[in-house]
PDB file of C-alpha atoms in Angstrom:
ATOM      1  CA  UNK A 203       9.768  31.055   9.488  1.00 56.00           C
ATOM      2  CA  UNK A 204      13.960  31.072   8.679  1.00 62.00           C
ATOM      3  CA  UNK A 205      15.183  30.226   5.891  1.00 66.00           C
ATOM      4  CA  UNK A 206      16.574  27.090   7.155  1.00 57.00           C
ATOM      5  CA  UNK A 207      13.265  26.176   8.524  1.00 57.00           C
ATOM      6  CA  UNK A 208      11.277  26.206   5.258  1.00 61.00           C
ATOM      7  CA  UNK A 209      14.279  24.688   3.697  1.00 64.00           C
ATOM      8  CA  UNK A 210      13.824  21.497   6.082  1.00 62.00           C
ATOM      9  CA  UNK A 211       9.669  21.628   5.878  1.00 68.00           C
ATOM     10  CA  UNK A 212      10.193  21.297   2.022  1.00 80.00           C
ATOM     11  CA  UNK A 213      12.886  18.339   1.665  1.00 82.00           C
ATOM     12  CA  UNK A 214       9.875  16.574   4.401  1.00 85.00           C
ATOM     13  CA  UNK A 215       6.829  17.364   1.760  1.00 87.00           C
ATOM     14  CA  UNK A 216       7.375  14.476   0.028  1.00 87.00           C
ATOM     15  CA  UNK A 217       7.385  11.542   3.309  1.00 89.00           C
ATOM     16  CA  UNK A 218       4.520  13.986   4.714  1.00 89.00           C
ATOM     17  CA  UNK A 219       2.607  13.556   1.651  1.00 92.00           C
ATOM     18  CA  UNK A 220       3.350   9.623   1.246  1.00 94.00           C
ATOM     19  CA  UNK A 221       1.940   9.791   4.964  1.00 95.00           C
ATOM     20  CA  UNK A 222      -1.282  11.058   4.456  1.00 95.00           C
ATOM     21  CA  UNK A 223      -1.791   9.370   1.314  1.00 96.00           C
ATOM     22  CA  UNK A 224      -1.197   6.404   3.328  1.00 97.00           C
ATOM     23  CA  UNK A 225      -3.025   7.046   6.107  1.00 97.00           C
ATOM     24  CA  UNK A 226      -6.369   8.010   3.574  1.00 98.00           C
ATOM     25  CA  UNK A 227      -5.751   4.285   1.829  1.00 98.00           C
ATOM     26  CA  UNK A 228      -5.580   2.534   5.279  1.00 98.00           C
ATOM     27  CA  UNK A 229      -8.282   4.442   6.561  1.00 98.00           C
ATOM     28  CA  UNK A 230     -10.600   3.582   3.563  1.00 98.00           C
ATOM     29  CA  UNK A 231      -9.582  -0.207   3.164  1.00 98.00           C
ATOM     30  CA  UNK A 232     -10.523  -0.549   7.257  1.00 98.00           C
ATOM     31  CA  UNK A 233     -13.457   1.189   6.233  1.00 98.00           C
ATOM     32  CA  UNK A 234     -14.479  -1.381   3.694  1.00 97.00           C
ATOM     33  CA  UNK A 235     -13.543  -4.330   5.998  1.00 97.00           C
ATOM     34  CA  UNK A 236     -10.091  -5.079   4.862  1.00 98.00           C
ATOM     35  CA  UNK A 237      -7.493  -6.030   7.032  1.00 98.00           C
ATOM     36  CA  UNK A 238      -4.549  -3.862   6.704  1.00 98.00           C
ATOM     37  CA  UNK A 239      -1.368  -5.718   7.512  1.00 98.00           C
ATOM     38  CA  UNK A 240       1.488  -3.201   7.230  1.00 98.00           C
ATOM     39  CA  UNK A 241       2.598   0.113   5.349  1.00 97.00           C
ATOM     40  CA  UNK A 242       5.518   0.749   3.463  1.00 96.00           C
ATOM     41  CA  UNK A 243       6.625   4.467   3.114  1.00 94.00           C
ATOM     42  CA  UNK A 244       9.669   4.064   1.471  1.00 84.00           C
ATOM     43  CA  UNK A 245       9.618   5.332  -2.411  1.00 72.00           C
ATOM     44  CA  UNK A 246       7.359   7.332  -4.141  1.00 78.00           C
ATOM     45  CA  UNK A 247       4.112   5.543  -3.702  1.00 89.00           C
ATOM     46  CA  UNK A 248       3.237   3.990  -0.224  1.00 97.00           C
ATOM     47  CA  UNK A 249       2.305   0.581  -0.083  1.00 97.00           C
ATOM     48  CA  UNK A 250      -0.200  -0.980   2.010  1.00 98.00           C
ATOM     49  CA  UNK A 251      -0.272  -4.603   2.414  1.00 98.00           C
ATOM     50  CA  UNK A 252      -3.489  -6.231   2.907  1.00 98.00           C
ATOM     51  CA  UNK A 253      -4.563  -9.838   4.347  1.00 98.00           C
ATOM     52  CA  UNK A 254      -6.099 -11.556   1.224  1.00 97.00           C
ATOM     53  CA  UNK A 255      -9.891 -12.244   1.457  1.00 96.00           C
ATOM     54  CA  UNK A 256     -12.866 -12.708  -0.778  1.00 94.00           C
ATOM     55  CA  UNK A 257     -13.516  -9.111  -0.848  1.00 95.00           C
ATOM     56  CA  UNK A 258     -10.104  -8.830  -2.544  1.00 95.00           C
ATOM     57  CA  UNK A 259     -11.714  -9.470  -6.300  1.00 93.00           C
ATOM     58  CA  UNK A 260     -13.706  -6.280  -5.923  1.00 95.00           C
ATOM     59  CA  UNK A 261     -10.169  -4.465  -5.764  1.00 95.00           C
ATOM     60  CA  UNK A 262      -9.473  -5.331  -9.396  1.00 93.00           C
ATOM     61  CA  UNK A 263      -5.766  -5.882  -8.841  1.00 92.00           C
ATOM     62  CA  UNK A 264      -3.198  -7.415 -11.536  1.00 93.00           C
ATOM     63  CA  UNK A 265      -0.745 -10.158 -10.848  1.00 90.00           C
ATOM     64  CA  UNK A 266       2.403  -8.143 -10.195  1.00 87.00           C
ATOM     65  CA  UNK A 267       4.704 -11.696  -9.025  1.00 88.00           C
ATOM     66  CA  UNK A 268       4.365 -15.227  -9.424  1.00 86.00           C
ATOM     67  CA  UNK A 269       6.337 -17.175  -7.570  1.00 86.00           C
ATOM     68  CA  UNK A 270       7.083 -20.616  -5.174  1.00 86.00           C
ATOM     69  CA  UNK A 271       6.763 -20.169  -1.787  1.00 77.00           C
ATOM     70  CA  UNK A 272       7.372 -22.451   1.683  1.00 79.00           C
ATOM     71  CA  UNK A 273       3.664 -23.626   0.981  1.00 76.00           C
ATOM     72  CA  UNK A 274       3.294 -23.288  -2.457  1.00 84.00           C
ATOM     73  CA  UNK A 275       2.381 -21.259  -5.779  1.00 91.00           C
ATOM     74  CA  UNK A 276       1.806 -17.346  -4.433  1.00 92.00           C
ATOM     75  CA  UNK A 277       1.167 -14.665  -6.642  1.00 93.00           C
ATOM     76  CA  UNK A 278       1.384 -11.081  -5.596  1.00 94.00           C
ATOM     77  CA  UNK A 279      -1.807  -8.959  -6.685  1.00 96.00           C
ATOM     78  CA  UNK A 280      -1.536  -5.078  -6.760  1.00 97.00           C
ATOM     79  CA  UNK A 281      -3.747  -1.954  -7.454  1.00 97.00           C
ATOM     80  CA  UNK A 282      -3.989   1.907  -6.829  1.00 97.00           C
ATOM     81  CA  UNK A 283      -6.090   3.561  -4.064  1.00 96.00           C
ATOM     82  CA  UNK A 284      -5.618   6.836  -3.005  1.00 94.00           C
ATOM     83  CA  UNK A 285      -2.455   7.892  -4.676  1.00 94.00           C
ATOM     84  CA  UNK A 286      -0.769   3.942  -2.846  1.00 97.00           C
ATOM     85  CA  UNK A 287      -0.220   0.468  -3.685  1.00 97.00           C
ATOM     86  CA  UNK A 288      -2.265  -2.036  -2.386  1.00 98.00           C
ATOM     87  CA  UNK A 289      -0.841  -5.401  -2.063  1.00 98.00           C
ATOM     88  CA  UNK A 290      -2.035  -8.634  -1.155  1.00 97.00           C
ATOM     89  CA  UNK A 291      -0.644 -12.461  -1.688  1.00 95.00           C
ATOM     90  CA  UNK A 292      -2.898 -15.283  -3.246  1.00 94.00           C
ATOM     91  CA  UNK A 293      -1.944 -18.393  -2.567  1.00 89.00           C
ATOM     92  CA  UNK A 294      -2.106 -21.617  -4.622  1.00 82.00           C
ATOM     93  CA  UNK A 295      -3.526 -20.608  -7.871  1.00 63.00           C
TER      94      UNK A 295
END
């Protein structure tokens, strides 16, 4: 491989990384039964967004944003898994 090549495969390692990181999370939230809404590969950690549920509790997330939405009080809960945030929205507590 040039020089040029393993120049441009190394300023990549960090998206690649984010990816499969990513792609583990998503793979093992769809495994458990959650609904993954979207991913977010952007800074350092990946987040996944997923549809809030009952099974959400077991997740053991922290309030990360309270705020008023169109329908309401919506807080924003967050937690690690596999190196990614996870991110769902409760709504009207």
């Amino acid at each position: 491989m040039s020089t040029v090549a393993m120049e441009m495969a190394s300023q990549n390692d960090h998206i690649l990384s984010s990816t499969a990181a990513a792609h583990r999370c998503a793979l093992k939230l769809a495994e458990d039964g959650y609904t993954v809404l979207s991913v977010l590969i952007e800074h350092r950690n990946p987040v996944v967004w997923v549809q809030n549920c009952a099974k959400c509790s077991r997740l053991r997330g922290a309030s990360m944003v309270r705020r008023m939405g169109p329908l309401g009080r919506e807080t924003i809960m967050a937690t690690q898994l596999h190196g990614c945030q996870v991110q769902w929205v409760v709504r009207g507590h």
